[in-house]
Amino acid sequence: MGADGGTIPKRCELVREKKKKEKLDKHVKNATKWRNCQLTQLPLKKPVIACRFGKLYNKEDVINAILNKTIGKSASASHIKGPRDFVELKLTVNKDFKRGDVKGDDYNDVNQTEFLCPITNVPMNGMHNFLVNWICGCVYSEKAQQEVRSTNCHVCGGPYDGTKSVMLNPEEETLELYKAKWEAEKAEKAAAKKEKSAKKAAHEQVSGPSTSSAESSAIKN
């Protein structure tokens, strides 16, 4: 074995190569999520919004879909009912990004994207985790949050609440947590509405329907 000059790859080398391939495939798969609107698949352009699940959309496309009542037919955006379900992102433009074909001797870095983290300068290309502060809409990398400890927003210095930050294009496990939280909030609101209606009905049953002052005056006369 090996007399022909060939070598037999070790198991650790095969595992390492497999991981490299999986990481590359994952990067290619995620790239479109960071470059395209999840509703129309058209390139993202400001103003860009994120839903409570961390998916990215062109604001104009989502607003039009809501007004035209077609958003409910979209598998990727049917959960968006109105402005409360999304936040407009304050994105930092990457000055090194070149849109379209690169001509001449210019070098086209495929890892560069239109937006980046204003603190660490890492690009929003799917290789790094990014967060949005739901309170103000500021976007920054998870790396920035880990390196710079702060009780305020890492970008604008405004209010910050860790429970109200959303991971953009999260992993499946985190996405399921966001969906569960959303379902719980919906159930809580529905229960509160039902309780309010029950109390109103009980009050009317005891005191009778309220009458207006004009109706009371007519009864007295």
Short mmCIF file of C-alpha atoms in Angstrom, two decimals:
data_model
loop_
_atom_site.label_atom_id
_atom_site.label_comp_id
_atom_site.label_asym_id
_atom_site.label_seq_id
_atom_site.Cartn_x
_atom_site.Cartn_y
_atom_site.Cartn_z
CA MET A 1 0.00 0.00 0.00
CA GLY A 2 1.34 3.38 -0.93
CA ALA A 3 3.99 1.82 -3.23
CA ASP A 4 2.66 3.82 -6.16
CA GLY A 5 3.65 7.04 -4.46
CA GLY A 6 0.14 7.88 -3.25
CA THR A 7 -0.79 8.57 0.32
CA ILE A 8 -3.78 7.51 2.37
CA PRO A 9 -5.43 10.46 4.13
CA LYS A 10 -5.77 10.17 7.87
CA ARG A 11 -9.19 10.22 9.53
CA CYS A 12 -8.51 13.58 11.19
CA GLU A 13 -7.67 15.08 7.76
CA LEU A 14 -10.91 13.75 6.27
CA VAL A 15 -12.93 15.20 9.17
CA ARG A 16 -11.16 18.55 8.80
CA GLU A 17 -11.90 18.68 5.06
CA LYS A 18 -15.54 17.75 5.68
CA LYS A 19 -15.90 20.60 8.20
CA LYS A 20 -14.32 23.04 5.74
CA LYS A 21 -16.79 22.01 3.04
CA GLU A 22 -19.75 22.25 5.43
CA LYS A 23 -18.64 25.72 6.52
CA LEU A 24 -18.29 26.86 2.89
CA ASP A 25 -21.68 25.41 1.91
CA LYS A 26 -23.26 27.13 4.90
CA HIS A 27 -21.64 30.45 3.95
CA VAL A 28 -22.93 30.22 0.37
CA LYS A 29 -26.40 29.29 1.59
CA ASN A 30 -26.50 32.17 4.09
CA ALA A 31 -25.10 34.78 1.70
CA THR A 32 -28.46 35.42 -0.01
CA LYS A 33 -30.13 36.01 3.38
CA TRP A 34 -27.77 38.92 4.01
CA ARG A 35 -27.96 40.38 0.50
CA ASN A 36 -31.59 39.88 -0.54
CA CYS A 37 -35.03 40.82 0.77
CA GLN A 38 -36.69 37.70 2.21
CA LEU A 39 -40.04 38.72 0.71
CA THR A 40 -39.08 39.51 -2.90
CA GLN A 41 -35.53 38.07 -3.14
CA LEU A 42 -34.46 41.41 -4.63
CA PRO A 43 -31.20 43.02 -3.39
CA LEU A 44 -31.53 44.78 -0.05
CA LYS A 45 -31.61 48.57 -0.22
CA LYS A 46 -32.27 51.20 2.41
CA PRO A 47 -34.57 51.46 4.21
CA VAL A 48 -34.10 47.88 5.41
CA ILE A 49 -36.18 46.35 8.18
CA ALA A 50 -35.96 43.24 10.36
CA CYS A 51 -38.89 41.24 11.74
CA ARG A 52 -39.06 39.72 15.21
CA PHE A 53 -37.49 36.55 13.79
CA GLY A 54 -34.42 38.47 12.56
CA LYS A 55 -35.20 38.16 8.84
CA LEU A 56 -34.27 41.08 6.56
CA TYR A 57 -36.60 42.87 4.14
CA ASN A 58 -36.85 45.97 2.00
CA LYS A 59 -39.25 48.21 3.91
CA GLU A 60 -41.00 49.48 0.78
CA ASP A 61 -41.74 45.94 -0.43
CA VAL A 62 -43.21 44.92 2.94
CA ILE A 63 -45.36 48.06 3.25
CA ASN A 64 -46.73 47.54 -0.28
CA ALA A 65 -47.50 43.88 0.50
CA ILE A 66 -49.37 44.89 3.68
CA LEU A 67 -51.39 47.57 1.85
CA ASN A 68 -52.17 45.19 -1.03
CA LYS A 69 -53.07 42.45 1.48
CA THR A 70 -50.74 39.97 -0.24
CA ILE A 71 -48.25 39.56 2.60
CA GLY A 72 -50.35 36.79 4.16
CA LYS A 73 -49.58 34.61 1.15
CA SER A 74 -45.82 34.80 1.76
CA ALA A 75 -44.28 31.95 3.73
CA SER A 76 -41.41 34.18 4.80
CA ALA A 77 -43.42 37.25 5.83
CA SER A 78 -46.99 36.22 6.72
CA HIS A 79 -46.25 36.90 10.40
CA ILE A 80 -45.80 40.61 9.68
CA LYS A 81 -49.11 42.40 10.20
CA GLY A 82 -47.96 45.98 10.72
CA PRO A 83 -45.24 48.35 12.05
CA ARG A 84 -45.19 46.69 15.48
CA ASP A 85 -43.83 43.53 13.87
CA PHE A 86 -40.67 45.08 12.44
CA VAL A 87 -37.97 47.63 13.16
CA GLU A 88 -36.18 49.87 10.65
CA LEU A 89 -32.46 49.17 10.76
CA LYS A 90 -29.79 51.81 11.24
CA LEU A 91 -27.13 50.26 9.05
CA THR A 92 -23.51 51.37 8.61
CA VAL A 93 -22.47 51.54 4.94
CA ASN A 94 -19.28 49.73 3.92
CA LYS A 95 -17.24 52.19 1.85
CA ASP A 96 -15.11 49.36 0.41
CA PHE A 97 -18.10 47.58 -1.08
CA LYS A 98 -18.41 47.71 -4.88
CA ARG A 99 -21.82 46.94 -6.35
CA GLY A 100 -22.02 45.33 -9.79
CA ASP A 101 -19.19 44.19 -12.05
CA VAL A 102 -15.65 45.21 -11.16
CA LYS A 103 -13.71 46.54 -14.13
CA GLY A 104 -10.04 46.92 -14.92
CA ASP A 105 -7.46 46.06 -12.28
CA ASP A 106 -9.84 46.60 -9.35
CA TYR A 107 -9.90 43.74 -6.85
CA ASN A 108 -13.34 42.39 -6.01
CA ASP A 109 -13.45 41.01 -2.47
CA VAL A 110 -16.48 38.70 -2.45
CA ASN A 111 -16.53 38.76 1.36
CA GLN A 112 -17.26 42.48 1.37
CA THR A 113 -20.90 43.47 1.67
CA GLU A 114 -22.81 46.74 1.54
CA PHE A 115 -23.08 47.01 5.32
CA LEU A 116 -20.71 46.38 8.24
CA CYS A 117 -20.37 46.68 11.99
CA PRO A 118 -19.58 50.29 12.97
CA ILE A 119 -17.46 49.10 15.91
CA THR A 120 -15.43 46.12 14.65
CA ASN A 121 -15.77 46.79 10.89
CA VAL A 122 -16.61 43.13 10.20
CA PRO A 123 -18.92 42.85 7.14
CA MET A 124 -22.51 41.59 7.24
CA ASN A 125 -21.79 38.64 4.99
CA GLY A 126 -23.10 35.72 7.04
CA MET A 127 -19.72 34.85 8.53
CA HIS A 128 -20.37 36.88 11.68
CA ASN A 129 -23.39 37.16 13.93
CA PHE A 130 -25.17 40.53 13.99
CA LEU A 131 -27.75 41.96 16.40
CA VAL A 132 -30.31 44.74 16.26
CA ASN A 133 -31.27 46.79 19.29
CA TRP A 134 -35.07 46.69 18.88
CA ILE A 135 -35.45 49.91 20.89
CA CYS A 136 -33.49 52.15 18.49
CA GLY A 137 -32.77 49.99 15.41
CA CYS A 138 -28.98 50.16 15.68
CA VAL A 139 -27.15 47.17 14.18
CA TYR A 140 -23.79 45.82 15.32
CA SER A 141 -21.88 42.54 15.45
CA GLU A 142 -22.02 40.05 18.30
CA LYS A 143 -18.23 40.39 18.42
CA ALA A 144 -18.63 44.08 19.32
CA GLN A 145 -21.02 43.20 22.14
CA GLN A 146 -18.54 40.68 23.53
CA GLU A 147 -15.55 43.00 23.28
CA VAL A 148 -17.21 46.21 24.47
CA ARG A 149 -19.24 45.78 27.65
CA SER A 150 -21.92 48.45 28.01
CA THR A 151 -25.33 48.95 29.59
CA ASN A 152 -26.26 51.34 26.76
CA CYS A 153 -26.63 50.82 23.02
CA HIS A 154 -23.22 50.03 21.53
CA VAL A 155 -23.80 52.39 18.59
CA CYS A 156 -25.89 55.42 19.63
CA GLY A 157 -25.46 55.23 23.41
CA GLY A 158 -29.23 55.18 23.92
CA PRO A 159 -31.35 52.74 25.96
CA TYR A 160 -30.50 49.06 25.73
CA ASP A 161 -32.31 45.96 26.96
CA GLY A 162 -30.75 42.60 26.20
CA THR A 163 -34.16 40.94 26.16
CA LYS A 164 -35.19 43.25 23.32
CA SER A 165 -32.21 42.63 21.05
CA VAL A 166 -32.73 40.31 18.08
CA MET A 167 -30.14 38.20 16.28
CA LEU A 168 -30.27 38.81 12.54
CA ASN A 169 -30.66 35.70 10.38
CA PRO A 170 -30.27 33.44 13.43
CA GLU A 171 -29.47 29.75 13.55
CA GLU A 172 -32.47 27.39 13.50
CA GLU A 173 -32.38 26.82 17.26
CA THR A 174 -32.53 30.57 18.03
CA LEU A 175 -35.18 31.07 15.35
CA GLU A 176 -37.41 28.49 17.03
CA LEU A 177 -36.99 30.32 20.36
CA TYR A 178 -38.08 33.59 18.71
CA LYS A 179 -41.11 31.88 17.20
CA ALA A 180 -42.06 30.34 20.56
CA LYS A 181 -41.76 33.74 22.23
CA TRP A 182 -43.93 35.31 19.52
CA GLU A 183 -46.61 32.63 19.92
CA ALA A 184 -46.57 33.11 23.71
CA GLU A 185 -47.02 36.88 23.32
CA LYS A 186 -49.93 36.33 20.91
CA ALA A 187 -51.60 33.92 23.34
CA GLU A 188 -51.09 36.37 26.22
CA LYS A 189 -52.67 39.24 24.26
CA ALA A 190 -55.61 37.05 23.18
CA ALA A 191 -56.19 35.97 26.80
CA ALA A 192 -56.08 39.58 28.01
CA LYS A 193 -58.56 40.64 25.32
CA LYS A 194 -60.87 37.75 26.20
CA GLU A 195 -60.73 38.62 29.90
CA LYS A 196 -61.50 42.29 29.18
CA SER A 197 -64.53 41.31 27.06
CA ALA A 198 -65.75 38.93 29.79
CA LYS A 199 -65.50 41.66 32.45
CA LYS A 200 -67.38 44.11 30.23
CA ALA A 201 -70.14 41.59 29.56
CA ALA A 202 -70.43 40.79 33.29
CA HIS A 203 -70.66 44.50 34.19
CA GLU A 204 -73.39 45.11 31.62
CA GLN A 205 -75.31 42.10 32.90
CA VAL A 206 -75.30 43.49 36.45
CA SER A 207 -75.89 47.20 35.74
CA GLY A 208 -77.61 46.92 32.39
CA PRO A 209 -76.56 48.66 29.19
CA SER A 210 -75.43 52.24 29.73
CA THR A 211 -77.76 54.94 28.46
CA SER A 212 -76.73 58.28 27.06
CA SER A 213 -77.71 61.60 28.71
CA ALA A 214 -80.00 62.38 25.77
CA GLU A 215 -81.80 59.06 26.22
CA SER A 216 -82.12 59.67 29.99
CA SER A 217 -83.63 63.12 29.38
CA ALA A 218 -86.15 61.67 26.91
CA ILE A 219 -87.19 59.02 29.45
CA LYS A 220 -87.78 61.64 32.18
CA ASN A 221 -89.92 63.77 29.85
#
